[in-house]
Short mmCIF file of C-alpha atoms in Angstrom, two decimals:
data_model
loop_
_atom_site.label_atom_id
_atom_site.label_comp_id
_atom_site.label_asym_id
_atom_site.label_seq_id
_atom_site.Cartn_x
_atom_site.Cartn_y
_atom_site.Cartn_z
CA UNK A 1 -3.41 -1.85 52.47
CA UNK A 2 -0.52 0.57 52.20
CA UNK A 3 0.57 1.59 48.74
CA UNK A 4 4.17 0.69 47.94
CA UNK A 5 6.03 3.34 46.00
CA UNK A 6 9.60 3.50 44.74
CA UNK A 7 12.12 5.30 46.86
CA UNK A 8 13.41 8.58 45.50
CA UNK A 9 16.16 8.01 43.01
CA UNK A 10 15.46 4.28 42.73
CA UNK A 11 14.97 3.48 39.08
CA UNK A 12 13.85 7.04 38.34
CA UNK A 13 14.36 8.61 34.98
CA UNK A 14 16.78 11.44 34.39
CA UNK A 15 13.89 13.77 35.25
CA UNK A 16 13.30 12.05 38.59
CA UNK A 17 10.00 10.48 37.54
CA UNK A 18 9.39 6.89 38.69
CA UNK A 19 9.69 4.07 36.18
CA UNK A 20 7.33 1.10 36.03
CA UNK A 21 10.37 -1.16 36.10
CA UNK A 22 12.45 0.88 38.57
CA UNK A 23 12.35 -1.31 41.69
CA UNK A 24 15.63 -3.14 41.08
CA UNK A 25 17.64 -0.09 40.03
CA UNK A 26 19.61 2.27 42.28
CA UNK A 27 20.64 4.91 39.78
CA UNK A 28 18.56 6.91 37.32
CA UNK A 29 18.95 6.75 33.58
CA UNK A 30 21.57 8.90 31.94
CA UNK A 31 19.80 11.85 30.22
CA UNK A 32 20.98 10.72 26.79
CA UNK A 33 19.80 7.18 27.53
CA UNK A 34 16.45 8.60 28.61
CA UNK A 35 15.99 10.16 25.18
CA UNK A 36 17.47 7.15 23.40
CA UNK A 37 15.09 4.77 25.14
CA UNK A 38 11.87 6.79 24.82
CA UNK A 39 9.34 6.22 22.05
CA UNK A 40 6.57 8.58 23.23
CA UNK A 41 7.54 11.09 20.56
CA UNK A 42 6.16 8.85 17.83
CA UNK A 43 4.12 6.05 19.41
CA UNK A 44 1.72 8.58 20.93
CA UNK A 45 -0.27 8.25 17.71
CA UNK A 46 -1.55 4.95 19.15
CA UNK A 47 -3.21 6.67 22.13
CA UNK A 48 -6.72 5.61 21.14
CA UNK A 49 -5.75 1.98 20.48
CA UNK A 50 -3.95 1.85 23.81
CA UNK A 51 -7.05 3.09 25.63
CA UNK A 52 -9.28 0.60 23.80
CA UNK A 53 -6.98 -2.24 24.79
CA UNK A 54 -6.85 -1.09 28.41
CA UNK A 55 -10.63 -0.82 28.72
CA UNK A 56 -11.03 -4.37 27.40
CA UNK A 57 -8.29 -5.55 29.77
CA UNK A 58 -9.98 -3.92 32.79
CA UNK A 59 -13.18 -5.77 31.92
CA UNK A 60 -11.29 -9.06 31.59
CA UNK A 61 -9.53 -8.52 34.94
CA UNK A 62 -12.91 -8.08 36.61
CA UNK A 63 -14.00 -11.45 35.21
CA UNK A 64 -11.07 -13.04 37.06
CA UNK A 65 -12.00 -11.23 40.34
CA UNK A 66 -8.53 -9.69 40.50
CA UNK A 67 -10.42 -6.39 40.57
CA UNK A 68 -13.99 -5.72 41.60
CA UNK A 69 -16.73 -4.56 39.26
CA UNK A 70 -16.63 -1.18 40.99
CA UNK A 71 -12.89 -0.94 40.32
CA UNK A 72 -13.46 -2.00 36.72
CA UNK A 73 -16.01 0.76 36.27
CA UNK A 74 -13.69 3.31 37.85
CA UNK A 75 -10.86 2.26 35.55
CA UNK A 76 -13.07 2.41 32.46
CA UNK A 77 -14.43 5.83 33.44
CA UNK A 78 -10.88 7.07 34.04
CA UNK A 79 -9.68 5.74 30.71
CA UNK A 80 -12.52 7.53 28.95
CA UNK A 81 -11.41 10.72 30.69
CA UNK A 82 -7.89 10.14 29.36
CA UNK A 83 -9.36 9.58 25.90
CA UNK A 84 -11.20 12.89 26.08
CA UNK A 85 -8.01 14.72 27.01
CA UNK A 86 -6.26 13.25 23.98
CA UNK A 87 -9.18 13.93 21.66
CA UNK A 88 -9.36 17.63 22.54
CA UNK A 89 -5.59 18.12 22.64
CA UNK A 90 -5.34 18.61 26.41
CA UNK A 91 -3.26 15.56 27.32
CA UNK A 92 0.06 16.65 28.80
CA UNK A 93 3.07 14.41 28.20
CA UNK A 94 5.63 14.58 31.00
CA UNK A 95 9.34 13.70 30.77
CA UNK A 96 8.92 10.41 32.65
CA UNK A 97 6.50 9.08 30.00
CA UNK A 98 8.64 6.58 28.11
CA UNK A 99 5.91 5.52 25.74
CA UNK A 100 2.19 5.80 25.13
CA UNK A 101 1.48 2.93 27.53
CA UNK A 102 3.24 4.51 30.51
CA UNK A 103 1.79 7.92 29.64
CA UNK A 104 -1.79 6.70 29.64
CA UNK A 105 -1.34 4.62 32.80
CA UNK A 106 0.36 7.49 34.61
CA UNK A 107 -2.47 9.88 33.74
CA UNK A 108 -5.12 7.27 34.61
CA UNK A 109 -3.63 6.82 38.06
CA UNK A 110 -3.56 10.58 38.58
CA UNK A 111 -7.27 10.70 37.76
CA UNK A 112 -8.59 7.63 39.61
CA UNK A 113 -6.00 7.03 42.31
CA UNK A 114 -4.33 3.80 43.35
CA UNK A 115 -6.81 1.56 41.52
CA UNK A 116 -5.02 2.71 38.37
CA UNK A 117 -1.98 0.73 39.54
CA UNK A 118 -3.99 -2.48 39.31
CA UNK A 119 -4.65 -2.19 35.59
CA UNK A 120 -1.31 -3.66 34.60
CA UNK A 121 -1.80 -6.83 36.66
CA UNK A 122 -0.63 -9.80 34.57
CA UNK A 123 -0.09 -7.56 31.57
CA UNK A 124 3.27 -6.62 30.06
CA UNK A 125 4.16 -3.81 27.76
CA UNK A 126 5.27 -6.64 25.48
CA UNK A 127 1.75 -7.92 24.82
CA UNK A 128 0.32 -4.44 25.23
CA UNK A 129 2.37 -2.86 22.45
CA UNK A 130 1.75 -5.84 20.17
CA UNK A 131 -1.98 -5.39 20.73
CA UNK A 132 -1.92 -1.61 20.29
CA UNK A 133 0.04 -1.86 17.06
CA UNK A 134 -2.38 -4.39 15.61
CA UNK A 135 -5.39 -2.27 16.60
CA UNK A 136 -3.84 0.87 15.15
CA UNK A 137 -2.78 -0.77 11.90
CA UNK A 138 -6.09 -2.58 11.48
CA UNK A 139 -7.94 0.74 11.36
CA UNK A 140 -5.47 2.23 8.89
CA UNK A 141 -5.75 -0.78 6.61
CA UNK A 142 -9.52 -0.30 6.47
CA UNK A 143 -9.03 3.33 5.46
CA UNK A 144 -6.41 2.48 2.84
CA UNK A 145 -8.68 -0.21 1.38
CA UNK A 146 -11.35 2.40 0.79
CA UNK A 147 -8.86 4.69 -0.96
CA UNK A 148 -7.70 1.84 -3.16
CA UNK A 149 -11.25 1.12 -4.25
CA UNK A 150 -11.75 4.77 -5.12
CA UNK A 151 -8.58 4.74 -7.20
CA UNK A 152 -9.50 1.54 -9.01
CA UNK A 153 -12.88 3.09 -9.76
CA UNK A 154 -11.14 6.19 -11.18
CA UNK A 155 -9.12 4.03 -13.59
CA UNK A 156 -12.24 2.14 -14.61
CA UNK A 157 -14.28 5.30 -15.19
CA UNK A 158 -11.52 6.75 -17.37
CA UNK A 159 -11.46 3.49 -19.32
CA UNK A 160 -15.21 3.69 -19.90
CA UNK A 161 -14.82 7.23 -21.23
CA UNK A 162 -11.92 6.43 -23.57
CA UNK A 163 -12.71 3.07 -25.12
CA UNK A 164 -12.01 4.15 -28.71
CA UNK A 165 -8.72 5.97 -28.05
CA UNK A 166 -5.70 4.17 -29.49
CA UNK A 167 -1.96 4.59 -28.90
CA UNK A 168 1.27 2.66 -29.27
CA UNK A 169 1.89 -0.10 -26.76
CA UNK A 170 5.54 -0.34 -25.79
CA UNK A 171 8.06 -3.02 -24.96
CA UNK A 172 11.64 -1.98 -24.14
CA UNK A 173 10.24 1.56 -24.51
CA UNK A 174 10.02 0.85 -28.26
CA UNK A 175 6.74 1.07 -30.13
CA UNK A 176 5.41 -2.48 -30.30
CA UNK A 177 1.71 -2.91 -31.17
CA UNK A 178 -1.33 -0.63 -31.21
CA UNK A 179 -3.50 -0.81 -28.08
CA UNK A 180 -6.42 1.06 -26.63
CA UNK A 181 -5.84 3.67 -23.93
CA UNK A 182 -8.48 1.86 -21.90
CA UNK A 183 -6.20 -1.18 -21.93
CA UNK A 184 -3.44 0.88 -20.30
CA UNK A 185 -5.82 2.17 -17.64
CA UNK A 186 -7.23 -1.27 -16.90
CA UNK A 187 -3.72 -2.69 -16.60
CA UNK A 188 -3.04 -0.47 -13.57
CA UNK A 189 -6.51 -1.13 -12.22
CA UNK A 190 -5.59 -4.84 -12.34
CA UNK A 191 -2.39 -4.22 -10.38
CA UNK A 192 -4.26 -2.26 -7.72
CA UNK A 193 -6.94 -4.92 -7.50
CA UNK A 194 -4.23 -7.43 -6.61
CA UNK A 195 -2.92 -4.94 -4.07
CA UNK A 196 -6.40 -4.65 -2.59
CA UNK A 197 -6.71 -8.43 -2.32
CA UNK A 198 -3.28 -8.73 -0.73
CA UNK A 199 -4.14 -5.99 1.76
CA UNK A 200 -7.17 -7.94 2.93
CA UNK A 201 -4.88 -10.87 3.66
CA UNK A 202 -2.58 -8.58 5.65
CA UNK A 203 -5.64 -7.36 7.54
CA UNK A 204 -6.65 -10.92 8.40
CA UNK A 205 -3.24 -11.73 9.85
CA UNK A 206 -3.09 -8.38 11.65
CA UNK A 207 -6.52 -8.86 13.22
CA UNK A 208 -5.39 -11.43 15.80
CA UNK A 209 -5.23 -10.67 19.53
CA UNK A 210 -1.97 -11.20 21.48
CA UNK A 211 -3.27 -9.59 24.68
CA UNK A 212 -3.07 -11.95 27.63
CA UNK A 213 0.30 -13.36 26.57
CA UNK A 214 2.04 -11.43 29.34
CA UNK A 215 5.74 -10.73 28.98
CA UNK A 216 6.33 -14.08 27.27
CA UNK A 217 5.17 -17.03 29.42
CA UNK A 218 1.45 -16.31 29.41
CA UNK A 219 -1.07 -14.96 31.93
CA UNK A 220 -1.01 -16.12 35.56
CA UNK A 221 -4.61 -15.27 36.46
CA UNK A 222 -6.52 -17.29 33.86
CA UNK A 223 -7.51 -14.24 31.84
CA UNK A 224 -10.22 -14.92 29.26
CA UNK A 225 -8.34 -14.22 26.06
CA UNK A 226 -11.30 -15.08 23.87
CA UNK A 227 -13.27 -12.40 25.71
CA UNK A 228 -10.46 -9.91 25.06
CA UNK A 229 -10.49 -10.77 21.36
CA UNK A 230 -14.26 -10.36 21.20
CA UNK A 231 -14.19 -7.01 23.05
CA UNK A 232 -11.54 -5.66 20.69
CA UNK A 233 -13.22 -7.10 17.57
CA UNK A 234 -10.29 -9.35 16.72
CA UNK A 235 -10.97 -12.45 14.67
CA UNK A 236 -9.19 -14.67 17.18
CA UNK A 237 -6.20 -14.99 19.50
CA UNK A 238 -2.54 -15.78 18.96
CA UNK A 239 -1.85 -19.44 19.71
CA UNK A 240 1.46 -19.16 21.54
CA UNK A 241 2.50 -16.59 24.13
CA UNK A 242 6.13 -16.49 22.95
CA UNK A 243 4.97 -15.79 19.42
CA UNK A 244 2.27 -13.42 20.62
CA UNK A 245 4.73 -10.97 22.15
CA UNK A 246 7.51 -11.23 19.57
CA UNK A 247 5.63 -11.63 16.28
CA UNK A 248 5.96 -8.69 13.91
CA UNK A 249 5.13 -10.54 10.72
CA UNK A 250 2.11 -8.32 10.27
CA UNK A 251 4.35 -5.25 10.33
CA UNK A 252 6.74 -6.84 7.84
CA UNK A 253 3.87 -7.81 5.57
CA UNK A 254 2.43 -4.31 5.62
CA UNK A 255 5.83 -2.79 4.82
CA UNK A 256 6.19 -5.24 1.93
CA UNK A 257 2.66 -4.48 0.80
CA UNK A 258 3.37 -0.74 0.87
CA UNK A 259 6.59 -1.22 -1.07
CA UNK A 260 4.93 -3.34 -3.77
CA UNK A 261 1.87 -1.10 -4.09
CA UNK A 262 4.07 1.98 -4.34
CA UNK A 263 6.08 0.19 -7.03
CA UNK A 264 2.91 -0.23 -9.07
CA UNK A 265 2.03 3.44 -8.59
CA UNK A 266 5.60 4.40 -9.45
CA UNK A 267 5.41 2.54 -12.75
CA UNK A 268 2.17 4.33 -13.55
CA UNK A 269 3.79 7.64 -12.64
CA UNK A 270 6.77 6.92 -14.88
CA UNK A 271 4.47 6.22 -17.83
CA UNK A 272 2.61 9.48 -17.26
CA UNK A 273 5.84 11.44 -16.88
CA UNK A 274 6.92 10.16 -20.30
CA UNK A 275 3.50 10.52 -21.90
CA UNK A 276 3.12 14.12 -20.68
CA UNK A 277 6.39 15.36 -22.20
CA UNK A 278 6.24 17.59 -25.27
CA UNK A 279 7.91 14.81 -27.22
CA UNK A 280 4.92 12.55 -26.57
CA UNK A 281 2.05 14.86 -25.54
CA UNK A 282 -0.23 11.85 -25.09
CA UNK A 283 -1.69 13.27 -21.88
CA UNK A 284 -1.84 16.54 -19.98
CA UNK A 285 -1.75 16.60 -16.20
CA UNK A 286 -4.16 18.94 -14.46
CA UNK A 287 -2.74 22.15 -13.01
CA UNK A 288 -3.74 20.91 -9.56
CA UNK A 289 -1.20 18.11 -9.88
CA UNK A 290 1.61 20.00 -11.63
CA UNK A 291 4.16 22.61 -10.65
CA UNK A 292 6.26 25.16 -12.48
CA UNK A 293 9.86 26.27 -12.67
CA UNK A 294 11.36 29.06 -10.58
CA UNK A 295 13.37 30.15 -13.63
CA UNK A 296 11.62 28.97 -16.81
CA UNK A 297 8.05 30.33 -17.05
CA UNK A 298 7.00 27.89 -19.78
CA UNK A 299 7.58 24.77 -17.68
CA UNK A 300 4.77 22.55 -16.42
CA UNK A 301 6.36 19.77 -14.42
CA UNK A 302 4.72 16.45 -13.52
CA UNK A 303 5.93 16.76 -9.93
CA UNK A 304 3.00 14.77 -8.55
CA UNK A 305 4.16 11.77 -10.57
CA UNK A 306 7.83 12.39 -9.82
CA UNK A 307 7.11 12.40 -6.09
CA UNK A 308 5.07 9.21 -6.39
CA UNK A 309 8.06 7.65 -8.13
CA UNK A 310 10.51 9.03 -5.59
CA UNK A 311 8.67 8.05 -2.44
CA UNK A 312 8.30 4.47 -3.62
CA UNK A 313 12.02 4.15 -2.94
CA UNK A 314 11.51 5.43 0.58
CA UNK A 315 8.96 2.68 1.28
CA UNK A 316 11.29 0.00 -0.05
CA UNK A 317 13.96 1.41 2.26
CA UNK A 318 11.65 1.04 5.27
CA UNK A 319 11.05 -2.62 4.39
CA UNK A 320 14.74 -3.39 3.90
CA UNK A 321 15.82 -1.64 7.08
CA UNK A 322 13.16 -3.34 9.19
CA UNK A 323 13.97 -6.83 7.92
CA UNK A 324 17.64 -6.23 8.74
CA UNK A 325 16.59 -5.30 12.29
CA UNK A 326 14.34 -8.33 12.66
CA UNK A 327 16.47 -11.05 11.14
CA UNK A 328 18.82 -11.72 14.08
CA UNK A 329 16.55 -11.32 17.09
CA UNK A 330 16.35 -14.16 19.61
CA UNK A 331 13.06 -14.98 21.29
CA UNK A 332 11.13 -13.31 22.66
CA UNK A 333 10.75 -9.56 23.08
CA UNK A 334 13.79 -7.35 22.48
CA UNK A 335 13.88 -3.56 22.51
CA UNK A 336 14.94 -3.72 18.87
CA UNK A 337 11.26 -4.38 18.13
CA UNK A 338 10.57 -0.77 19.06
CA UNK A 339 12.21 0.08 15.73
CA UNK A 340 9.12 -1.12 13.87
CA UNK A 341 7.10 1.97 14.79
CA UNK A 342 8.71 4.77 12.80
CA UNK A 343 8.91 2.86 9.50
CA UNK A 344 5.38 1.53 10.02
CA UNK A 345 3.87 4.91 10.86
CA UNK A 346 5.69 6.64 7.99
CA UNK A 347 4.77 3.87 5.55
CA UNK A 348 1.10 4.19 6.43
CA UNK A 349 1.22 7.96 5.97
CA UNK A 350 3.26 7.76 2.77
CA UNK A 351 1.28 5.04 0.99
CA UNK A 352 -1.96 6.79 1.95
CA UNK A 353 -0.78 10.01 0.32
CA UNK A 354 0.53 8.17 -2.76
CA UNK A 355 -2.84 6.52 -3.33
CA UNK A 356 -4.73 9.80 -2.83
CA UNK A 357 -2.48 11.70 -5.25
CA UNK A 358 -2.58 8.90 -7.82
CA UNK A 359 -6.36 8.90 -7.68
CA UNK A 360 -6.46 12.66 -8.18
CA UNK A 361 -4.04 12.50 -11.10
CA UNK A 362 -6.11 9.89 -12.92
CA UNK A 363 -9.46 11.58 -12.24
CA UNK A 364 -8.25 14.92 -13.65
CA UNK A 365 -6.07 13.61 -16.48
CA UNK A 366 -6.66 15.00 -19.98
CA UNK A 367 -6.08 12.59 -22.86
CA UNK A 368 -4.91 13.81 -26.26
CA UNK A 369 -6.28 11.18 -28.70
CA UNK A 370 -4.89 12.85 -31.85
CA UNK A 371 -1.35 12.84 -30.48
CA UNK A 372 -1.69 9.21 -29.45
CA UNK A 373 -2.97 8.13 -32.86
CA UNK A 374 -0.31 10.16 -34.67
CA UNK A 375 2.37 8.18 -32.82
CA UNK A 376 1.21 4.94 -34.45
CA UNK A 377 3.34 3.69 -37.34
CA UNK A 378 2.93 0.90 -39.84
CA UNK A 379 5.92 -1.16 -38.65
CA UNK A 380 3.88 -1.81 -35.50
CA UNK A 381 1.75 -4.08 -37.69
CA UNK A 382 4.66 -6.34 -38.66
CA UNK A 383 3.25 -9.02 -36.36
CA UNK A 384 -0.04 -8.74 -38.25
CA UNK A 385 1.84 -9.71 -41.43
CA UNK A 386 2.97 -12.87 -39.67
CA UNK A 387 -0.59 -13.54 -38.49
CA UNK A 388 -1.81 -13.00 -42.08
CA UNK A 389 0.55 -15.74 -43.25
CA UNK A 390 -0.47 -18.04 -40.38
CA UNK A 391 -4.06 -17.72 -41.58
CA UNK A 392 -2.75 -18.81 -44.99
CA UNK A 393 -1.38 -22.00 -43.44
CA UNK A 394 2.23 -20.90 -42.90
CA UNK A 395 3.83 -22.09 -39.60
CA UNK A 396 4.29 -19.15 -37.24
CA UNK A 397 8.09 -19.40 -37.05
CA UNK A 398 8.31 -19.26 -40.84
CA UNK A 399 5.73 -16.47 -40.97
CA UNK A 400 7.71 -14.47 -38.40
CA UNK A 401 10.84 -14.78 -40.54
CA UNK A 402 9.02 -13.69 -43.69
CA UNK A 403 7.53 -10.69 -41.90
CA UNK A 404 11.03 -9.68 -40.78
CA UNK A 405 12.18 -9.82 -44.40
CA UNK A 406 9.33 -7.46 -45.31
CA UNK A 407 10.48 -5.01 -42.65
CA UNK A 408 14.03 -5.25 -43.96
CA UNK A 409 12.80 -4.62 -47.51
CA UNK A 410 10.93 -1.48 -46.44
CA UNK A 411 14.04 -0.21 -44.65
CA UNK A 412 16.18 -0.86 -47.72
CA UNK A 413 13.72 1.16 -49.81
CA UNK A 414 13.69 3.89 -47.12
CA UNK A 415 9.93 3.71 -46.93
CA UNK A 416 7.22 2.71 -44.47
CA UNK A 417 5.98 -0.85 -44.29
CA UNK A 418 2.51 0.11 -45.51
CA UNK A 419 4.03 1.78 -48.59
CA UNK A 420 5.30 -1.53 -49.99
CA UNK A 421 3.38 -2.65 -53.07
CA UNK A 422 1.78 -6.03 -53.63
CA UNK A 423 4.66 -6.82 -55.97
CA UNK A 424 7.15 -6.03 -53.18
CA UNK A 425 5.39 -8.42 -50.84
CA UNK A 426 5.21 -11.15 -53.47
CA UNK A 427 8.96 -10.89 -54.03
CA UNK A 428 9.38 -11.93 -50.38
CA UNK A 429 6.75 -14.72 -50.48
CA UNK A 430 4.33 -16.14 -53.00
CA UNK A 431 1.83 -16.58 -50.15
CA UNK A 432 1.00 -12.89 -50.25
CA UNK A 433 -2.13 -11.88 -52.13
CA UNK A 434 -3.86 -8.56 -52.73
CA UNK A 435 -5.59 -8.66 -49.35
CA UNK A 436 -2.21 -8.17 -47.61
CA UNK A 437 -2.70 -4.45 -48.17
CA UNK A 438 -5.86 -4.55 -46.05
CA UNK A 439 -3.99 -5.33 -42.83
CA UNK A 440 -2.68 -1.79 -42.41
CA UNK A 441 -5.63 -0.67 -40.35
CA UNK A 442 -4.95 0.00 -36.67
CA UNK A 443 -8.55 -0.42 -35.57
CA UNK A 444 -8.83 -3.72 -37.40
CA UNK A 445 -5.53 -4.83 -35.90
CA UNK A 446 -6.71 -4.21 -32.34
CA UNK A 447 -10.05 -5.91 -32.95
CA UNK A 448 -8.37 -9.27 -33.51
CA UNK A 449 -7.37 -9.27 -29.80
CA UNK A 450 -10.81 -10.01 -28.40
CA UNK A 451 -9.85 -13.03 -26.34
CA UNK A 452 -10.56 -12.09 -22.71
CA UNK A 453 -7.89 -9.72 -21.46
CA UNK A 454 -6.93 -8.37 -24.86
CA UNK A 455 -7.18 -4.89 -26.32
CA UNK A 456 -10.15 -5.60 -28.60
CA UNK A 457 -13.32 -3.63 -27.93
CA UNK A 458 -15.30 -6.65 -26.69
CA UNK A 459 -12.51 -7.58 -24.30
CA UNK A 460 -12.25 -3.99 -23.05
CA UNK A 461 -15.99 -3.95 -22.35
CA UNK A 462 -15.67 -7.27 -20.54
CA UNK A 463 -12.81 -5.98 -18.36
CA UNK A 464 -14.76 -2.85 -17.47
CA UNK A 465 -17.76 -4.95 -16.48
CA UNK A 466 -15.57 -7.19 -14.32
CA UNK A 467 -14.27 -4.19 -12.42
CA UNK A 468 -17.73 -2.70 -12.03
CA UNK A 469 -19.05 -5.91 -10.54
CA UNK A 470 -15.99 -6.20 -8.29
CA UNK A 471 -16.42 -2.66 -7.03
CA UNK A 472 -20.04 -3.39 -6.15
CA UNK A 473 -19.18 -6.46 -4.10
CA UNK A 474 -16.03 -5.25 -2.27
#
């Protein structure tokens, strides 16, 4: 059978190279349109996923008898040759390569001849790119999950090493109640554990195979889609061909996940930026995660944390921009969907680096227990005065009011709350007895919060154990 090729100039690119879709066109693309349309500059990162999908598709085609087993083997061998070229940096992109799919198919056909033109039978770049993106992202999610576990472990190990260290807990950035440093660490470990759990859900919805959906209507040659899913280690197949080619929920979910996770890391970074200032001096960042000033030799800047905080905004921007692109698209595939790649690829790279840097910061962080303890002040135990009265049978709302009067009295005397005498307290309420003076003990104050989740030592030990067991089973 004679091979049909496009006539010169018919649907060629600006470079004269033939296009897969060029049969119905008489004129080539404008050079600016050629550049505007192409995605090979960034989607080439999916070269391995594209080859995996094509090998599975060649095997599935052979099951339909559209190609012979010999042709299947030739295609698979050729695709492995293309893979080797990519892996050793020898693959040459040419100007007519619009995207990674056309690049790989073009090179395959150069290597194995006309049988390479059969590979795309019944397949569209619409279901191909959806498959490649899922394969690519699936692998990255697995890598990120491992990094998250390492970071959660770093927080937990620091908590184990600092269970007796105390510091002010803050609300509204005002000193509120004394807490343990381990409680602060385990708070962020809890956030990241939720992020880990959410990421597994994103993985599950990503790990679904759209291949065999064709351009939109389905596959005309009774392709075995369950076989394709099995070959590519997907959990199952998409249920509807229209949805299979146009669905980018998994991209949206990952961009949201990245934005939320980076928000958690940004909050951690902000705390550490504050805590590492000379005014606080609660912690000292390692030199490996700090930079200096080009003018002021004394400066040690928490630039690792500032960049974590800054790049969180970038990830939120990717999410917002992508949702604005997606919101008005009619079914099914539209070229607008190509705009998912750059925010997705950058989000994967950015969140990966944020997690790595955050892990390094926590592992190498130096805690200054004396500075933390020195920042505690007796007015932080005003709530304990209310609790004291509650234990004496006073309703909490009344006890809260009385405690506030004690604070006001100390301020009027220009003294600290723990410097009030028993007589001062008894002026405010006859419920006070000599044991009121015993409440001004920070360690004792924290120990009353031993309900699970609190800052008491038993609760801290319980939280650490929970994380250790979770790390062993995930």
